[in-house]
mmCIF file of C-alpha atoms in Angstrom:
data_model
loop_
_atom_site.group_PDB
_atom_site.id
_atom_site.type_symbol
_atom_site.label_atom_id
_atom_site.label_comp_id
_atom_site.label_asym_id
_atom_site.label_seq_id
_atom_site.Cartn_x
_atom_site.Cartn_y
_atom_site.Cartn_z
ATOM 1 C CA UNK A 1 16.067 -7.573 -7.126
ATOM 2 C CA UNK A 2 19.195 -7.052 -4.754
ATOM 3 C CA UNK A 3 17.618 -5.008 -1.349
ATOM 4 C CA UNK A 4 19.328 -1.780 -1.232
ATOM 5 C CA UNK A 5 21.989 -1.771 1.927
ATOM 6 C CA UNK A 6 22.699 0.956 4.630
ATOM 7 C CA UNK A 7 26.345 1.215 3.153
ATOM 8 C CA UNK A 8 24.995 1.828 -0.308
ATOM 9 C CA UNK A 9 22.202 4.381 0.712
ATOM 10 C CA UNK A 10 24.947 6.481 3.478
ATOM 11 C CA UNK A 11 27.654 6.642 0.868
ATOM 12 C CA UNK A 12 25.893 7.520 -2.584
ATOM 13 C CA UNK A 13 24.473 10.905 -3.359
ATOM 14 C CA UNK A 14 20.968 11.301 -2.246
ATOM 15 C CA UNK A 15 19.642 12.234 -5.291
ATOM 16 C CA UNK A 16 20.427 9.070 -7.095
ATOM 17 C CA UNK A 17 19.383 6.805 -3.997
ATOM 18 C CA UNK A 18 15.997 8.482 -4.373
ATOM 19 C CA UNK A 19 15.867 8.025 -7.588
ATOM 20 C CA UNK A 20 16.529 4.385 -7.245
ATOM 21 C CA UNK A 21 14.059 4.372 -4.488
ATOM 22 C CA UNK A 22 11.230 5.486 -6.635
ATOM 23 C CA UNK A 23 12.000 3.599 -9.076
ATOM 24 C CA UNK A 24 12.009 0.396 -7.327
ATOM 25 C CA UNK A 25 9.263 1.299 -4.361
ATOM 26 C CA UNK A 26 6.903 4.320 -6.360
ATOM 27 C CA UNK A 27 4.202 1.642 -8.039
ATOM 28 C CA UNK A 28 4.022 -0.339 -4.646
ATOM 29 C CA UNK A 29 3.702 2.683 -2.582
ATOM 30 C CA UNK A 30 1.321 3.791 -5.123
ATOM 31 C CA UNK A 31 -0.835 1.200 -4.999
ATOM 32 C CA UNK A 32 -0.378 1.232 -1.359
ATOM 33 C CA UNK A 33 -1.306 4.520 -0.925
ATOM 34 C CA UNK A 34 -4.602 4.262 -3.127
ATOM 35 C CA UNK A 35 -5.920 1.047 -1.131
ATOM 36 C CA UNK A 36 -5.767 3.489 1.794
ATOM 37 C CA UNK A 37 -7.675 6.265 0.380
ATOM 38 C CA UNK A 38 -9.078 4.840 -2.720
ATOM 39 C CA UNK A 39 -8.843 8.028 -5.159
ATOM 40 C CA UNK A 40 -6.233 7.593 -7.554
ATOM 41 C CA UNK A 41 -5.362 11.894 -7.839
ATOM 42 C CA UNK A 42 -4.676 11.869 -3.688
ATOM 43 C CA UNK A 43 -2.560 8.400 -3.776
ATOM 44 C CA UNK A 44 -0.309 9.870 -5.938
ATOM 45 C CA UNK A 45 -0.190 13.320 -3.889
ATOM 46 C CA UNK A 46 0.761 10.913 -1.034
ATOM 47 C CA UNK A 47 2.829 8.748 -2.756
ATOM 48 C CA UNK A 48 5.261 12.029 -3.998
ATOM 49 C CA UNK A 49 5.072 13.120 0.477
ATOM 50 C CA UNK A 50 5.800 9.906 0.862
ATOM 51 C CA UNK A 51 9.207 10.012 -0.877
ATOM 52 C CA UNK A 52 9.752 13.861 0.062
ATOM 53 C CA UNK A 53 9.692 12.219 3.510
ATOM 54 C CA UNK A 54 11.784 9.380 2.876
ATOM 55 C CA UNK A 55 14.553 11.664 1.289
ATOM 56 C CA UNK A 56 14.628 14.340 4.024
ATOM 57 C CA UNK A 57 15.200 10.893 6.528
ATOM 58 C CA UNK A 58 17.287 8.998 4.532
ATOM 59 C CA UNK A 59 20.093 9.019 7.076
ATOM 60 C CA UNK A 60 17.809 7.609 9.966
ATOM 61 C CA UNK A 61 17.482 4.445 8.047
ATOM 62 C CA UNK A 62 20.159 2.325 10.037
ATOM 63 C CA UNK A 63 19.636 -1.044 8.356
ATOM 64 C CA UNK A 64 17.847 -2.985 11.615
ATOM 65 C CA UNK A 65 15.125 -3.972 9.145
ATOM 66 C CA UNK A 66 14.646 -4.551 5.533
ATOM 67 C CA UNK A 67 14.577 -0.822 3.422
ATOM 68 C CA UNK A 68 11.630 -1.828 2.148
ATOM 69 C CA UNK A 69 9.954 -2.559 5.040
ATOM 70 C CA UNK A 70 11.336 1.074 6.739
ATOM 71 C CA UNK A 71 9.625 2.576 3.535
ATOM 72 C CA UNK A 72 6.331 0.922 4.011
ATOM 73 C CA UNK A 73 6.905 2.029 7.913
ATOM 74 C CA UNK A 74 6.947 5.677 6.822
ATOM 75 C CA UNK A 75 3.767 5.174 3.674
ATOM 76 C CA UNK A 76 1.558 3.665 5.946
ATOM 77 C CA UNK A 77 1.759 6.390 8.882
ATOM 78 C CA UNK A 78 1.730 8.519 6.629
ATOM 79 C CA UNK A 79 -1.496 7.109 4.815
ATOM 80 C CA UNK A 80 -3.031 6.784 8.453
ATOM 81 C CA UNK A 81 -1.962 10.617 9.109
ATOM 82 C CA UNK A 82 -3.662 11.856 6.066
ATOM 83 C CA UNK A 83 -7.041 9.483 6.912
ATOM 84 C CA UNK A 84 -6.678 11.207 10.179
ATOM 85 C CA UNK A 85 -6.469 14.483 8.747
ATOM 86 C CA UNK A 86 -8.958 17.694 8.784
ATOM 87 C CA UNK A 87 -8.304 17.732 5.083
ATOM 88 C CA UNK A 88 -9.356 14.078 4.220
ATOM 89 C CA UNK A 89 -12.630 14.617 6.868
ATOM 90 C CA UNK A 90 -13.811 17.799 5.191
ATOM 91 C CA UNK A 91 -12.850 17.704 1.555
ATOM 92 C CA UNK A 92 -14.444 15.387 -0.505
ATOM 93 C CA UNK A 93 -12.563 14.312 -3.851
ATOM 94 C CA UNK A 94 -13.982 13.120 -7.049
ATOM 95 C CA UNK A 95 -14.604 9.496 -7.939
ATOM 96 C CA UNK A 96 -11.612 7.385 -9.517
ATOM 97 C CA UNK A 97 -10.464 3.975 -10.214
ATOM 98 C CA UNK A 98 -7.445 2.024 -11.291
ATOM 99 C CA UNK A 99 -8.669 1.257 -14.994
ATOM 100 C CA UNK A 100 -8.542 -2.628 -15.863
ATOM 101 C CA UNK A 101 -6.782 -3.025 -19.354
ATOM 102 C CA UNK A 102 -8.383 -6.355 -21.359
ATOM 103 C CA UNK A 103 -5.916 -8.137 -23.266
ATOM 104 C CA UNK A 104 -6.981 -8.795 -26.793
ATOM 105 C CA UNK A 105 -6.817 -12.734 -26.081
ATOM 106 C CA UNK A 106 -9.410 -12.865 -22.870
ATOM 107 C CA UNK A 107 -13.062 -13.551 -24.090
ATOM 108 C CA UNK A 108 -14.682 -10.064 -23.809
ATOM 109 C CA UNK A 109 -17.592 -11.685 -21.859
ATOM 110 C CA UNK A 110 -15.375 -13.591 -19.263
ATOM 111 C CA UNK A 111 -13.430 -10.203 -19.076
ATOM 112 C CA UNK A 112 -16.369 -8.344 -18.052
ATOM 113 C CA UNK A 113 -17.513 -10.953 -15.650
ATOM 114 C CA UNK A 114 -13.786 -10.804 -14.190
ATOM 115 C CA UNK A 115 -14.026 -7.355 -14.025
ATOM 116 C CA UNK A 116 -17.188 -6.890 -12.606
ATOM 117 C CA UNK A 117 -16.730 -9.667 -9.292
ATOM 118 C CA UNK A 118 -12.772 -7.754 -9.167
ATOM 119 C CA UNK A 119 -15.028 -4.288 -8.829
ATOM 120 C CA UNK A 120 -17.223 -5.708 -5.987
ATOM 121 C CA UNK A 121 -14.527 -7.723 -4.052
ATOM 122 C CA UNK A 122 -12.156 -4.066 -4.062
ATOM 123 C CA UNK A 123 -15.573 -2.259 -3.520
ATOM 124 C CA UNK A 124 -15.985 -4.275 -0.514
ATOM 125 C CA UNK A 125 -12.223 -4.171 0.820
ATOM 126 C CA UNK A 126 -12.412 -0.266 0.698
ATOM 127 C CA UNK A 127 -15.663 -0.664 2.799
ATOM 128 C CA UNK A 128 -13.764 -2.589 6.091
ATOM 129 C CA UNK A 129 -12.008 -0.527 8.545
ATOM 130 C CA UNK A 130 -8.882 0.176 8.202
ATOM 131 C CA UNK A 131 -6.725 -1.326 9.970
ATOM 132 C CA UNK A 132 -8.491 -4.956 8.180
ATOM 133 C CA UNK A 133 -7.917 -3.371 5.214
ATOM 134 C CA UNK A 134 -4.405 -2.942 5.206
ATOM 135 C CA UNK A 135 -3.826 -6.830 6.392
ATOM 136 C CA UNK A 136 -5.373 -8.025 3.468
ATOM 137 C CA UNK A 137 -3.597 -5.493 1.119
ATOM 138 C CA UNK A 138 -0.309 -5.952 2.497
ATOM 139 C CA UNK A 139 -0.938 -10.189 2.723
ATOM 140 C CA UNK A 140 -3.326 -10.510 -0.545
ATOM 141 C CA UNK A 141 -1.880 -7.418 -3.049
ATOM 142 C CA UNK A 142 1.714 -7.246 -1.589
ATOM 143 C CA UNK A 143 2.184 -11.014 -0.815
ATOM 144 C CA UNK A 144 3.994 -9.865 2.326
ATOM 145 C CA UNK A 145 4.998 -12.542 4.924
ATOM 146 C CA UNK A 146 3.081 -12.031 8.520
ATOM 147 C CA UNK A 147 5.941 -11.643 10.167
ATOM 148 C CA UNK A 148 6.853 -8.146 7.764
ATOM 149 C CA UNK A 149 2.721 -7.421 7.751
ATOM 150 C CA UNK A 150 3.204 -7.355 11.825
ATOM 151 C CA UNK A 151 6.680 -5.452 11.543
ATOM 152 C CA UNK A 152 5.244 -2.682 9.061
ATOM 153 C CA UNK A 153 1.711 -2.073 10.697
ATOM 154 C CA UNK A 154 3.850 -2.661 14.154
ATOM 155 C CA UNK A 155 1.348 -5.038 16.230
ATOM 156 C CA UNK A 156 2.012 -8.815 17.000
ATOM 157 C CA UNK A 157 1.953 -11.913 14.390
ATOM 158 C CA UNK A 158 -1.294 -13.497 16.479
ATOM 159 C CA UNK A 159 -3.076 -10.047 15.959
ATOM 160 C CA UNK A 160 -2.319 -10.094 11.746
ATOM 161 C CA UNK A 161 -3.351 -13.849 11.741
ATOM 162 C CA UNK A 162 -6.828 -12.407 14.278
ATOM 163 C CA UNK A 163 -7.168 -9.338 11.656
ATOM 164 C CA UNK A 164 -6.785 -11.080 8.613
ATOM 165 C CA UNK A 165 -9.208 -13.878 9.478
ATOM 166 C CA UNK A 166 -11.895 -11.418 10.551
ATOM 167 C CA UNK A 167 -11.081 -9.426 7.353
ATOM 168 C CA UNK A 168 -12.183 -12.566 5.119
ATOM 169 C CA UNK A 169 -15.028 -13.605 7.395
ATOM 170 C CA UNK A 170 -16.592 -10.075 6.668
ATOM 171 C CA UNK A 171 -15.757 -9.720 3.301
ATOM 172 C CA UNK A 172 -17.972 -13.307 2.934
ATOM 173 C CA UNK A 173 -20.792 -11.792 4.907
ATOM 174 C CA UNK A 174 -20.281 -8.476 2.810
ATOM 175 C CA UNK A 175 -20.101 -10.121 -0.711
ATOM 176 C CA UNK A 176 -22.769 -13.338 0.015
ATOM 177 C CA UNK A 177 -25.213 -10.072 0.866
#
């Protein structure tokens, strides 16, 4: 997929760059979004904030990193923002999930095995703190180099490789329980 360019996002009309945005970035910055706050109905409330915000500062992005990366800048403050939020500390939203769809051709039993250890490894991912959480999203779920994870969550390389060690060393303690 060719990265979008500062040239091509300053001289097209906003409207269609957005478009193209979404249509590229919105399932990542879905998914994103839900591994913050782990209700499907509020990721996708802050995955359409996410792109109002990304519209209305479209002409900030100058090109000194990736456009991808810039986006994920702006979805993961804004994720931290809303976890920060009176809203997400006093409202309490109903239960959801991603559904898992089984393809005709997996063994039904090994599917729900699958499906079961998939439940408690994301069960215990949404239980570390945050900030271990995203590493292993970002690294694990987005296959993103260190270097980006430590551009996008803006701390050092050593302090990704330090988070996303202690990250697995709980989740082994957590799931071995």
């Amino acid at each position: 997929m060719k990265e979008l360019t500062v040239e091509w996002i300053h001289v097209q009309d906003k409207e269609l760059v957005i478009d193209e945005i979404m249509d590229r970035y919105g399932q990542e910055i879905l998914q994103l979004a839900y591994s913050y706050v782990n209700s499907v109905a509020v990721a996708e409330d802050l995955t359409q904030e996410i792109f109002i915000k990304c519209y209305k500062n479209l002409y900030k992005y100058g090109g000194r990193s990736k456009f991808r990366t810039w986006l994920w800048q702006i979805a993961i403050n804004h994720c931290k923002d809303f976890l920060k939020s009176w809203y997400n500390k006093n409202i309490i939203p109903a239960t959801d999930y991603f559904p898992n769809h089984i393809s005709e051709k997996e063994n039904i039993e090994e599917a729900v095995i699958q499906n079961e250890e998939d439940h408690e490894l994301m069960s215990a991912i949404m239980k570390l703190p945050t900030k271990y959480k995203e590493v292993i999203y970002l690294f694990y779920y987005e296959e993103l180099l260190i270097k980006d994870i430590a551009l996008v969550t803006k701390t050092g390389t050593n302090t990704v490789k330090t988070r996303l060690r202690r990250a697995k060393s709980l989740l082994k303690e957590m799931l071995e329980e």
